[in-house]
Coordinates of N, CA and C in Angstrom, one line a residue:
M1 N 58.1 -53.2 -10.6 CA 56.5 -53.1 -10.2 C 56.3 -54.2 -11.2
S2 N 54.8 -55.0 -10.4 CA 53.9 -55.9 -11.1 C 52.8 -54.8 -11.9
C3 N 52.1 -55.5 -13.3 CA 51.4 -54.6 -14.1 C 50.0 -54.2 -13.4
L4 N 49.7 -53.1 -13.0 CA 48.7 -52.5 -12.5 C 47.6 -52.8 -12.9
C5 N 47.7 -53.3 -14.5 CA 46.5 -53.7 -15.3 C 46.0 -54.9 -15.5
E6 N 46.7 -55.6 -14.5 CA 46.6 -57.1 -14.7 C 45.6 -57.6 -14.6
K7 N 44.7 -57.3 -13.0 CA 43.7 -57.4 -12.0 C 42.5 -56.5 -12.9
L8 N 42.6 -56.1 -14.0 CA 41.0 -55.4 -14.4 C 41.0 -56.2 -15.9
T9 N 42.3 -57.1 -16.4 CA 42.2 -57.8 -17.6 C 40.7 -58.5 -17.5
P10 N 40.0 -58.3 -18.6 CA 38.9 -59.1 -19.2 C 39.2 -61.2 -19.0
K11 N 38.5 -62.2 -18.4 CA 38.7 -63.3 -18.0 C 38.6 -63.7 -19.3
E12 N 38.2 -63.3 -20.7 CA 38.6 -64.0 -22.0 C 39.6 -63.0 -22.7
G13 N 40.1 -63.9 -23.4 CA 41.3 -63.2 -24.5 C 42.1 -63.0 -24.1
E14 N 42.6 -62.6 -25.1 CA 44.6 -62.2 -24.9 C 44.9 -60.9 -24.3
W15 N 46.1 -61.0 -23.3 CA 46.1 -59.3 -22.7 C 47.9 -59.3 -22.8
S16 N 48.1 -58.0 -23.5 CA 50.0 -57.8 -23.4 C 50.2 -57.9 -22.0
P17 N 51.3 -58.5 -21.4 CA 52.3 -57.9 -20.5 C 52.8 -56.8 -20.6
I18 N 53.0 -56.2 -21.8 CA 53.6 -55.0 -21.8 C 53.2 -53.8 -21.0
C19 N 53.9 -52.8 -20.2 CA 53.5 -51.9 -19.1 C 53.5 -50.5 -20.2
I20 N 52.8 -49.7 -20.1 CA 52.9 -48.3 -20.6 C 54.5 -47.8 -20.3
G21 N 54.9 -47.7 -19.2 CA 56.2 -47.5 -18.7 C 57.2 -47.9 -19.7
R22 N 56.7 -49.1 -20.3 CA 58.4 -49.5 -21.1 C 58.1 -49.6 -22.7
L23 N 57.0 -48.4 -22.9 CA 56.6 -48.5 -24.2 C 58.2 -47.6 -24.8
W24 N 58.4 -47.6 -25.9 CA 59.8 -46.9 -26.6 C 59.2 -45.3 -25.9
V25 N 58.2 -44.2 -26.2 CA 58.1 -43.3 -25.9 C 59.0 -43.0 -24.5
F26 N 59.0 -43.9 -23.5 CA 59.1 -43.8 -22.1 C 60.4 -44.4 -21.8
E27 N 61.4 -44.8 -23.0 CA 62.6 -45.6 -23.0 C 63.3 -44.7 -22.1
G28 N 64.5 -45.5 -21.3 CA 65.5 -44.5 -20.8 C 65.2 -44.2 -19.4
L29 N 63.8 -43.9 -19.1 CA 63.3 -43.2 -17.7 C 64.5 -44.0 -16.3
G30 N 64.5 -43.8 -15.5 CA 64.7 -43.9 -14.4 C 63.9 -44.5 -13.7
Q31 N 64.0 -45.7 -12.4 CA 63.1 -46.5 -11.5 C 61.8 -45.6 -11.4
E32 N 62.1 -44.7 -10.4 CA 61.2 -43.8 -10.1 C 60.2 -43.0 -11.0
E33 N 61.0 -42.5 -12.2 CA 59.8 -42.2 -12.8 C 59.0 -42.9 -13.6
M34 N 59.7 -44.4 -14.0 CA 58.8 -45.3 -14.5 C 57.7 -45.8 -13.5
Q35 N 58.3 -45.6 -12.1 CA 56.4 -45.8 -11.5 C 55.6 -45.1 -11.5
E36 N 56.2 -43.7 -11.4 CA 55.5 -42.6 -11.4 C 54.7 -42.5 -12.9
V37 N 54.5 -42.6 -13.9 CA 54.2 -43.2 -15.3 C 53.4 -44.1 -14.9
V38 N 53.4 -45.5 -14.6 CA 52.9 -46.6 -14.4 C 51.8 -46.0 -13.4
L39 N 51.6 -45.4 -12.1 CA 51.0 -45.2 -11.0 C 49.6 -44.0 -11.8
R40 N 50.3 -42.9 -12.8 CA 49.7 -42.3 -13.1 C 48.6 -42.1 -14.3
A41 N 48.6 -43.7 -14.9 CA 48.5 -43.6 -16.1 C 46.7 -43.8 -15.8
L42 N 46.2 -44.1 -16.8 CA 44.7 -44.1 -16.8 C 44.3 -45.9 -17.0
R43 N 43.4 -46.5 -16.1 CA 43.0 -47.2 -17.1 C 41.4 -47.4 -17.4
R44 N 41.0 -47.9 -18.3 CA 39.6 -47.9 -19.2 C 39.4 -48.9 -19.5
Q45 N 38.2 -49.2 -19.0 CA 37.2 -50.5 -19.8 C 36.5 -50.3 -20.9
Y46 N 36.3 -50.8 -22.0 CA 35.3 -50.6 -22.8 C 34.7 -51.9 -23.1
Q47 N 33.3 -51.7 -23.6 CA 32.5 -52.7 -24.2 C 32.4 -52.4 -25.6
A48 N 32.0 -53.9 -26.3 CA 32.0 -54.5 -27.5 C 31.5 -52.8 -28.1
G49 N 31.9 -52.2 -29.2 CA 30.9 -51.4 -29.8 C 31.2 -49.4 -29.5
Q50 N 31.9 -49.7 -28.3 CA 32.5 -48.4 -28.0 C 33.5 -47.5 -28.7
S51 N 33.4 -46.6 -28.3 CA 35.0 -45.8 -29.2 C 36.0 -45.7 -28.2
V52 N 37.1 -45.6 -28.8 CA 38.4 -44.9 -28.1 C 37.8 -43.9 -27.9
F53 N 38.1 -43.5 -29.5 CA 38.2 -42.0 -30.2 C 37.7 -42.0 -31.2
R54 N 36.9 -40.7 -31.7 CA 36.4 -41.0 -32.9 C 37.1 -40.1 -34.2
Q55 N 37.1 -40.2 -35.3 CA 37.4 -39.5 -36.4 C 36.8 -37.6 -36.1
G56 N 37.7 -36.9 -36.5 CA 37.5 -35.8 -36.0 C 37.7 -35.4 -34.9
D57 N 38.1 -36.0 -33.9 CA 37.9 -35.5 -32.5 C 39.7 -35.1 -32.3
A58 N 40.0 -34.1 -31.5 CA 41.4 -33.4 -31.2 C 42.1 -34.9 -30.4
A59 N 43.3 -34.9 -31.0 CA 44.0 -35.8 -30.7 C 44.7 -35.7 -29.1
K60 N 43.8 -35.9 -27.9 CA 44.3 -35.7 -26.8 C 44.8 -37.0 -26.0
Q61 N 45.0 -38.0 -26.2 CA 45.3 -39.5 -25.4 C 45.9 -40.4 -26.4
I62 N 46.7 -40.7 -25.6 CA 47.7 -41.7 -25.9 C 47.0 -43.3 -25.1
S63 N 47.0 -44.4 -25.7 CA 46.7 -45.8 -25.4 C 47.4 -46.7 -25.6
L64 N 47.5 -47.5 -24.7 CA 48.0 -48.9 -24.9 C 47.3 -50.0 -24.3
I65 N 46.7 -50.6 -25.8 CA 45.9 -51.6 -25.7 C 46.3 -52.9 -24.9
K66 N 45.6 -53.2 -23.4 CA 45.9 -54.1 -22.9 C 45.7 -55.5 -23.2
A67 N 44.3 -55.8 -23.5 CA 43.5 -56.7 -23.9 C 42.2 -56.1 -24.8
G68 N 42.2 -56.9 -25.9 CA 40.6 -56.8 -26.5 C 41.5 -56.5 -28.1
R69 N 40.1 -55.9 -29.0 CA 41.0 -55.7 -30.3 C 40.2 -54.3 -30.6
V70 N 40.6 -53.4 -31.5 CA 40.2 -52.2 -31.7 C 40.0 -52.2 -33.2
R71 N 39.0 -51.6 -33.9 CA 39.0 -51.7 -35.5 C 39.0 -50.1 -35.7
L72 N 39.8 -49.6 -36.3 CA 40.3 -47.9 -37.3 C 39.4 -48.2 -38.1
S73 N 38.2 -47.2 -38.3 CA 38.1 -47.1 -39.2 C 37.7 -45.6 -40.2
K74 N 37.4 -45.3 -41.2 CA 37.5 -44.0 -41.5 C 35.7 -43.5 -42.4
L75 N 34.9 -42.7 -41.8 CA 33.9 -42.2 -42.6 C 34.2 -41.5 -44.2
L76 N 33.5 -41.5 -45.0 CA 33.8 -40.6 -46.2 C 33.3 -39.6 -46.3
E77 N 33.1 -39.0 -47.4 CA 32.2 -37.8 -47.4 C 30.9 -38.2 -48.1
D78 N 31.0 -39.6 -48.8 CA 29.4 -39.7 -49.1 C 28.6 -40.8 -47.5
G79 N 29.3 -41.2 -46.6 CA 28.9 -41.6 -45.4 C 29.2 -43.3 -45.6
T80 N 29.8 -43.5 -46.1 CA 30.5 -44.9 -46.3 C 31.4 -44.8 -45.0
E81 N 31.4 -45.8 -44.5 CA 32.4 -46.5 -43.5 C 33.2 -47.4 -43.9
I82 N 34.5 -47.1 -43.9 CA 35.1 -48.6 -43.8 C 36.6 -48.7 -43.1
T83 N 36.9 -50.1 -43.1 CA 37.6 -50.6 -42.1 C 39.0 -50.5 -42.8
L84 N 40.1 -50.0 -41.9 CA 41.3 -49.5 -42.5 C 42.4 -50.4 -41.8
D85 N 42.3 -50.6 -40.3 CA 42.8 -52.0 -39.4 C 42.6 -52.3 -38.3
I86 N 43.3 -53.1 -37.8 CA 42.5 -53.8 -36.9 C 43.7 -54.1 -35.5
R87 N 43.6 -53.3 -34.7 CA 44.5 -53.3 -33.2 C 44.2 -54.0 -32.5
K88 N 45.2 -54.9 -32.0 CA 45.3 -55.6 -31.0 C 46.2 -55.4 -29.6
S89 N 46.0 -56.6 -28.8 CA 46.2 -56.5 -27.3 C 48.6 -56.4 -27.7
G90 N 48.5 -55.0 -27.1 CA 50.1 -54.8 -27.1 C 50.6 -53.5 -28.4
D91 N 49.4 -53.0 -29.3 CA 49.2 -52.1 -29.5 C 49.3 -51.0 -29.1
F92 N 49.6 -50.0 -29.8 CA 49.7 -48.3 -29.4 C 49.1 -47.5 -29.8
L93 N 48.4 -46.8 -29.6 CA 47.4 -46.0 -30.2 C 47.3 -44.3 -30.0
G94 N 47.2 -43.7 -30.8 CA 47.2 -42.0 -30.3 C 48.9 -41.2 -30.5
E95 N 49.5 -41.7 -30.9 CA 50.9 -41.1 -30.9 C 51.0 -39.7 -31.1
Y96 N 49.8 -39.2 -31.9 CA 49.6 -38.1 -32.5 C 49.3 -37.0 -31.2
M97 N 48.8 -37.5 -30.2 CA 48.6 -36.2 -29.0 C 49.8 -35.7 -28.9
F98 N 51.2 -36.0 -29.2 CA 52.6 -35.3 -28.8 C 52.3 -33.9 -30.1
S99 N 51.3 -34.2 -31.2 CA 51.7 -33.2 -32.0 C 50.8 -32.1 -31.7
D100 N 50.9 -30.6 -31.8 CA 49.7 -29.6 -31.8 C 48.8 -29.5 -32.7
E101 N 47.4 -29.6 -32.2 CA 46.3 -29.2 -33.1 C 46.3 -30.2 -34.0
F102 N 46.0 -31.3 -33.6 CA 46.0 -32.6 -34.7 C 44.5 -33.1 -34.3
D103 N 43.8 -33.4 -35.0 CA 42.6 -34.4 -35.3 C 42.8 -35.6 -35.4
Y104 N 42.0 -36.9 -35.0 CA 42.3 -38.2 -35.5 C 41.5 -38.2 -36.9
P105 N 42.5 -38.6 -38.0 CA 41.9 -39.0 -38.7 C 40.8 -40.2 -39.1
V106 N 41.0 -41.0 -37.8 CA 40.3 -42.4 -37.9 C 39.5 -42.4 -36.6
S107 N 38.4 -43.3 -36.5 CA 37.9 -43.9 -35.3 C 38.8 -44.8 -34.8
A108 N 38.3 -45.4 -33.5 CA 38.9 -46.3 -33.1 C 37.5 -47.1 -32.6
W109 N 37.1 -48.7 -33.2 CA 35.8 -48.8 -32.0 C 36.2 -49.9 -31.2
C110 N 35.9 -50.5 -30.3 CA 36.4 -51.5 -29.6 C 35.3 -52.8 -29.9
M111 N 35.9 -54.1 -30.7 CA 35.5 -55.1 -31.3 C 34.9 -55.7 -29.9
T112 N 35.7 -55.8 -29.1 CA 35.5 -57.0 -27.8 C 35.7 -56.0 -26.7
E113 N 35.2 -56.6 -25.9 CA 35.8 -55.9 -24.3 C 37.4 -55.8 -24.4
T114 N 37.4 -54.7 -23.7 CA 38.8 -53.7 -24.0 C 39.2 -53.1 -23.0
L115 N 40.7 -53.4 -22.5 CA 41.1 -52.2 -21.7 C 42.2 -51.7 -22.1
V116 N 42.2 -50.6 -22.0 CA 43.4 -49.8 -22.3 C 44.4 -48.9 -21.2
C117 N 45.7 -48.7 -21.0 CA 46.1 -48.1 -20.2 C 46.6 -46.7 -21.1
S118 N 46.1 -45.5 -20.4 CA 46.7 -44.4 -21.3 C 46.8 -42.9 -20.2
F119 N 47.1 -42.0 -21.2 CA 47.2 -41.2 -20.5 C 46.5 -39.5 -21.6
T120 N 45.6 -38.9 -21.1 CA 44.8 -37.7 -21.4 C 46.2 -36.6 -21.8
K121 N 45.7 -35.7 -22.5 CA 47.4 -34.3 -22.6 C 47.3 -34.0 -21.5
D122 N 46.6 -33.3 -20.8 CA 46.1 -32.6 -19.5 C 47.0 -33.9 -18.5
R123 N 46.8 -34.8 -18.3 CA 47.5 -35.8 -17.3 C 49.1 -35.9 -17.7
F124 N 49.0 -36.2 -19.0 CA 50.6 -36.1 -19.0 C 51.3 -35.0 -18.9
E125 N 50.7 -33.5 -19.1 CA 51.3 -32.2 -19.1 C 51.7 -32.0 -17.6
K126 N 50.8 -32.5 -16.4 CA 51.1 -32.3 -15.0 C 51.9 -33.5 -14.7
L127 N 52.2 -34.5 -15.4 CA 53.1 -35.2 -15.0 C 54.6 -34.8 -15.4
I128 N 54.6 -34.4 -16.1 CA 55.9 -33.5 -17.0 C 56.1 -32.3 -16.0
L129 N 55.1 -31.6 -15.8 CA 55.3 -30.6 -14.5 C 55.9 -30.8 -13.3
D130 N 56.0 -32.1 -13.2 CA 56.4 -32.9 -11.2 C 57.4 -33.4 -11.9
Y131 N 57.7 -33.8 -13.1 CA 59.0 -34.9 -13.5 C 59.7 -34.0 -14.8
P132 N 60.3 -32.8 -14.7 CA 60.4 -32.5 -16.0 C 61.4 -33.4 -16.8
N133 N 62.6 -34.1 -16.1 CA 63.0 -35.0 -16.5 C 62.6 -36.1 -18.2
I134 N 61.1 -36.6 -17.5 CA 60.2 -37.1 -18.1 C 60.0 -36.5 -19.4
G135 N 59.4 -35.3 -19.3 CA 59.4 -34.3 -20.8 C 60.5 -34.6 -21.6
L136 N 62.0 -34.3 -20.7 CA 63.2 -33.9 -21.8 C 63.6 -35.9 -22.3
R137 N 63.0 -36.9 -21.7 CA 63.1 -38.0 -22.3 C 62.5 -38.2 -23.5
V138 N 60.9 -37.7 -23.0 CA 60.3 -38.2 -24.3 C 60.4 -37.5 -25.6
I139 N 61.1 -36.1 -25.3 CA 61.1 -34.9 -26.5 C 62.6 -36.0 -26.9
K140 N 63.6 -36.4 -26.5 CA 64.7 -37.0 -27.2 C 63.9 -38.1 -27.7
N141 N 63.3 -39.3 -27.4 CA 62.9 -40.6 -27.7 C 61.9 -40.1 -29.1
L142 N 61.2 -38.9 -29.2 CA 60.7 -38.7 -30.3 C 61.1 -38.1 -31.3
S143 N 62.2 -37.3 -31.1 CA 62.9 -36.8 -32.3 C 63.9 -38.1 -32.5
N144 N 64.3 -39.0 -31.8 CA 64.8 -40.1 -32.6 C 64.3 -41.3 -32.9
R145 N 62.7 -41.1 -32.6 CA 62.1 -42.0 -33.7 C 61.6 -41.6 -35.0
I146 N 61.3 -40.1 -34.8 CA 61.5 -39.2 -36.6 C 62.6 -39.6 -36.7
A147 N 63.8 -39.6 -36.8 CA 65.0 -39.8 -37.2 C 65.4 -40.8 -37.8
Q148 N 64.6 -41.9 -37.1 CA 64.8 -43.2 -37.6 C 63.8 -43.6 -38.8
L149 N 62.7 -42.8 -38.9 CA 61.4 -42.9 -39.6 C 62.1 -42.2 -41.5
T150 N 62.4 -41.2 -40.8 CA 62.7 -40.1 -42.3 C 64.4 -40.3 -42.7
D151 N 65.3 -40.8 -41.9 CA 66.6 -40.2 -42.5 C 67.0 -41.7 -42.5
R152 N 66.5 -42.8 -41.9 CA 67.3 -43.9 -42.3 C 67.1 -44.2 -43.8
V153 N 68.3 -44.8 -44.3 CA 68.7 -45.0 -45.5 C 68.6 -46.3 -46.1
G154 N 68.6 -47.5 -45.0 CA 69.1 -48.6 -45.2 C 68.0 -49.1 -45.9
A155 N 68.5 -50.5 -47.2 CA 67.3 -51.0 -48.4 C 66.5 -51.6 -46.9
M156 N 66.9 -52.3 -46.2 CA 66.3 -53.2 -45.2 C 64.8 -52.3 -44.5
S157 N 65.0 -51.2 -43.9 CA 64.1 -50.2 -43.5 C 63.2 -49.7 -44.7
Q158 N 63.6 -49.3 -45.7 CA 63.1 -49.0 -46.9 C 61.9 -49.8 -47.2
S159 N 62.6 -50.8 -47.6 CA 61.6 -52.4 -48.4 C 60.6 -52.4 -47.2
H160 N 61.2 -52.4 -45.8 CA 59.8 -53.0 -44.5 C 58.9 -51.9 -45.1
L161 N 58.9 -50.6 -44.6 CA 57.7 -49.3 -44.7 C 57.0 -49.6 -45.6
E162 N 57.9 -50.1 -46.5 CA 57.2 -49.7 -48.3 C 56.1 -51.0 -48.8
E163 N 56.8 -52.2 -48.1 CA 55.9 -53.2 -48.1 C 54.9 -53.0 -46.8
R164 N 54.9 -52.8 -45.9 CA 53.6 -52.4 -44.5 C 52.6 -51.1 -45.5
L165 N 53.1 -50.4 -46.0 CA 52.5 -49.4 -46.6 C 51.6 -50.1 -47.9
Y166 N 52.3 -50.5 -48.7 CA 51.7 -51.5 -49.6 C 50.6 -52.4 -49.4
S167 N 51.0 -53.0 -48.3 CA 50.2 -54.2 -48.0 C 48.6 -53.4 -47.4
V168 N 48.7 -52.0 -46.7 CA 47.7 -51.2 -46.2 C 46.7 -50.7 -47.1
L169 N 47.4 -50.3 -48.6 CA 46.8 -49.9 -49.9 C 46.3 -50.9 -50.6
L170 N 46.8 -52.4 -50.5 CA 46.4 -53.4 -51.2 C 44.8 -54.0 -50.2
N171 N 45.0 -53.8 -49.2 CA 44.3 -54.5 -48.7 C 43.3 -53.6 -48.5
V172 N 43.1 -52.1 -49.1 CA 41.7 -50.9 -48.8 C 41.5 -51.4 -50.0
A173 N 42.3 -51.4 -50.9 CA 41.9 -51.8 -52.3 C 41.0 -52.8 -52.9
R174 N 41.5 -54.2 -51.9 CA 40.8 -55.4 -52.2 C 39.4 -55.2 -51.8
E175 N 39.3 -54.6 -50.5 CA 38.0 -54.5 -50.0 C 36.9 -53.1 -50.3
H176 N 37.5 -52.5 -50.7 CA 36.8 -51.3 -51.1 C 36.5 -50.5 -51.8
G177 N 37.8 -50.9 -52.8 CA 38.5 -50.1 -54.2 C 37.1 -51.4 -55.3
E178 N 37.3 -50.0 -56.2 CA 36.8 -50.7 -57.4 C 37.5 -51.6 -58.8
K179 N 37.3 -52.3 -59.2 CA 38.1 -53.4 -60.1 C 37.9 -53.1 -61.3
K180 N 39.2 -52.4 -61.8 CA 38.7 -51.8 -63.3 C 39.6 -52.5 -63.9
R181 N 40.1 -52.2 -65.5 CA 40.6 -53.3 -66.2 C 42.3 -53.1 -66.3
E182 N 42.6 -51.7 -65.8 CA 43.8 -51.4 -65.6 C 44.5 -51.9 -63.8
G183 N 43.6 -52.1 -63.1 CA 44.0 -52.5 -61.7 C 42.4 -52.0 -60.7
Y184 N 42.7 -52.2 -59.0 CA 41.8 -51.5 -58.5 C 42.7 -50.6 -57.9
V185 N 40.7 -49.4 -57.9 CA 40.8 -48.5 -58.1 C 40.0 -48.2 -56.5
I186 N 40.9 -47.2 -55.5 CA 40.7 -46.4 -55.0 C 40.1 -45.4 -54.8
Q187 N 39.1 -45.0 -54.9 CA 37.9 -43.9 -55.6 C 37.5 -42.6 -54.0
F188 N 38.7 -42.7 -53.6 CA 38.1 -42.1 -52.1 C 39.4 -41.7 -51.5
P189 N 39.8 -40.5 -51.1 CA 41.0 -39.8 -50.4 C 41.5 -40.1 -49.2
L190 N 42.9 -40.7 -49.3 CA 43.5 -41.1 -48.0 C 44.7 -39.8 -48.0
T191 N 44.5 -39.3 -47.3 CA 46.0 -38.5 -47.1 C 46.9 -39.1 -46.3
H192 N 47.9 -38.4 -46.3 CA 49.6 -38.8 -46.0 C 49.4 -39.0 -44.5
E193 N 48.6 -38.5 -43.9 CA 48.3 -38.3 -42.1 C 47.7 -39.2 -41.8
D194 N 46.5 -39.8 -43.0 CA 45.3 -40.9 -42.5 C 46.7 -42.5 -43.0
L195 N 47.6 -42.4 -43.7 CA 48.2 -43.3 -44.0 C 49.7 -43.5 -42.9
G196 N 50.2 -42.7 -42.4 CA 50.9 -42.5 -41.4 C 50.5 -42.8 -40.1
F197 N 49.2 -42.4 -39.9 CA 48.7 -42.9 -37.9 C 48.4 -44.5 -38.6
L198 N 47.5 -45.2 -40.0 CA 47.7 -46.6 -39.8 C 48.9 -47.3 -39.5
I199 N 49.8 -46.6 -40.4 CA 51.1 -48.1 -40.2 C 52.3 -47.3 -38.9
G200 N 52.2 -46.1 -38.5 CA 52.8 -45.6 -37.4 C 53.9 -45.1 -37.8
A201 N 54.1 -44.1 -39.3 CA 55.0 -43.8 -39.5 C 54.8 -42.1 -39.5
H202 N 55.9 -41.6 -39.8 CA 55.9 -40.1 -40.4 C 55.2 -39.6 -41.0
R203 N 54.5 -38.6 -41.3 CA 53.8 -38.3 -42.7 C 55.3 -37.8 -44.3
V204 N 56.5 -37.7 -43.4 CA 57.6 -37.3 -44.4 C 57.7 -38.8 -45.2
S205 N 57.8 -39.5 -44.2 CA 58.2 -40.9 -44.5 C 57.2 -41.2 -45.3
I206 N 56.1 -41.2 -45.2 CA 54.8 -41.6 -45.7 C 55.3 -41.3 -47.0
T207 N 55.3 -39.7 -47.6 CA 55.1 -39.1 -48.5 C 56.4 -39.3 -49.5
R208 N 57.8 -39.5 -48.4 CA 58.8 -40.5 -49.6 C 58.4 -42.2 -50.1
T209 N 57.8 -42.6 -49.6 CA 57.2 -44.3 -49.8 C 56.6 -44.1 -50.6
M210 N 55.7 -43.2 -50.6 CA 54.6 -43.3 -51.7 C 55.5 -42.8 -52.9
K211 N 56.3 -42.1 -53.2 CA 57.3 -42.0 -54.3 C 57.8 -42.9 -54.8
R212 N 58.6 -43.9 -53.8 CA 59.0 -45.0 -54.5 C 58.0 -46.1 -55.0
L213 N 56.5 -46.0 -54.4 CA 55.5 -46.9 -54.9 C 55.3 -46.4 -56.2
R214 N 55.0 -45.1 -56.4 CA 54.6 -44.8 -57.9 C 55.9 -45.1 -58.8
D215 N 57.3 -44.7 -58.3 CA 58.3 -45.0 -59.2 C 58.3 -46.6 -59.7
S216 N 57.8 -46.9 -58.5 CA 58.3 -48.9 -58.9 C 57.2 -49.2 -60.0
G217 N 56.2 -48.2 -59.9 CA 55.0 -49.1 -61.1 C 54.2 -49.7 -59.9
K218 N 54.6 -49.9 -58.6 CA 53.2 -50.4 -58.1 C 52.0 -49.8 -57.6
I219 N 52.1 -48.7 -57.6 CA 50.6 -47.6 -57.7 C 50.6 -46.3 -58.4
L220 N 49.6 -46.3 -59.3 CA 49.5 -45.0 -60.1 C 49.0 -43.8 -59.6
Q221 N 48.8 -42.6 -59.9 CA 48.0 -41.7 -59.3 C 47.3 -41.0 -60.8
R222 N 46.1 -41.6 -60.4 CA 44.7 -40.8 -61.4 C 44.0 -39.5 -60.6
G223 N 44.9 -38.4 -60.7 CA 43.6 -37.2 -59.7 C 43.8 -37.9 -58.7
R224 N 42.7 -37.7 -58.0 CA 42.6 -37.9 -56.7 C 42.6 -39.2 -56.4
N225 N 42.5 -40.3 -57.5 CA 42.4 -41.5 -56.7 C 43.8 -42.2 -56.9
L226 N 43.6 -43.3 -56.5 CA 44.9 -44.4 -56.6 C 44.6 -45.8 -57.1
V227 N 45.8 -45.9 -58.1 CA 45.1 -47.1 -59.0 C 46.5 -48.4 -58.6
L228 N 46.1 -49.3 -58.0 CA 46.6 -50.5 -57.6 C 46.8 -51.5 -58.9
P229 N 48.2 -51.1 -59.7 CA 47.9 -52.3 -61.1 C 47.6 -53.4 -60.9
I230 N 47.0 -54.4 -61.9 CA 46.7 -56.0 -61.6 C 48.1 -56.4 -61.9
E231 N 49.0 -56.0 -62.7 CA 50.3 -56.9 -62.9 C 50.7 -56.6 -62.0
A232 N 51.3 -55.8 -60.8 CA 52.4 -55.6 -59.9 C 51.9 -56.3 -58.7
I233 N 50.0 -56.6 -58.7 CA 49.6 -57.2 -57.9 C 50.0 -58.7 -58.0
R234 N 50.1 -58.8 -58.5 CA 50.3 -60.5 -59.2 C 51.7 -60.9 -59.0

């Protein structure tokens, strides 16, 4: 079936041809089940400056960005707001909806007119009650995803996650950290949940990757602060 989002796509800007029914979380569904996913998904348009969700809100929505750009930011205890990532069309937001009692660690602000295709937690649960096999398939896909992120020990996968995590830390350090003699200092807390949310990895994988970065000397732990040595950056 054709993508139902196409007629709602903003006239300007890129849009993603990927349909929400084709996301990895729904992989393996039959045609009828996939059609139900597509038909029951919510389409919502946001104007620039509106939020898809805010830091501290209960994680009750998963969204596929069909068009537009979304800025992920974190509000620190002192009131400072920092930008951690920018998501574009085709990117996925809110996979933590599948976790119990999880709050968003960041806010998602639309930078341009944005169209998302999404499910609220209540709407998704109603879909599962009507089509139990969708729930079983999602559980299997989530289990496989977690296994891939936590148990894959191949050098390529490890280095890929390590590079992505280090890249995020480096951008944060350069833009919002303080440059000192030993390196760039990130003087505010970034939890493993925060980092996992930003790069789409499980918290356990983040913990292991952070250890590898510390062991390799790419990052240093100084109390609650992280230091990225200048020598490692070079």
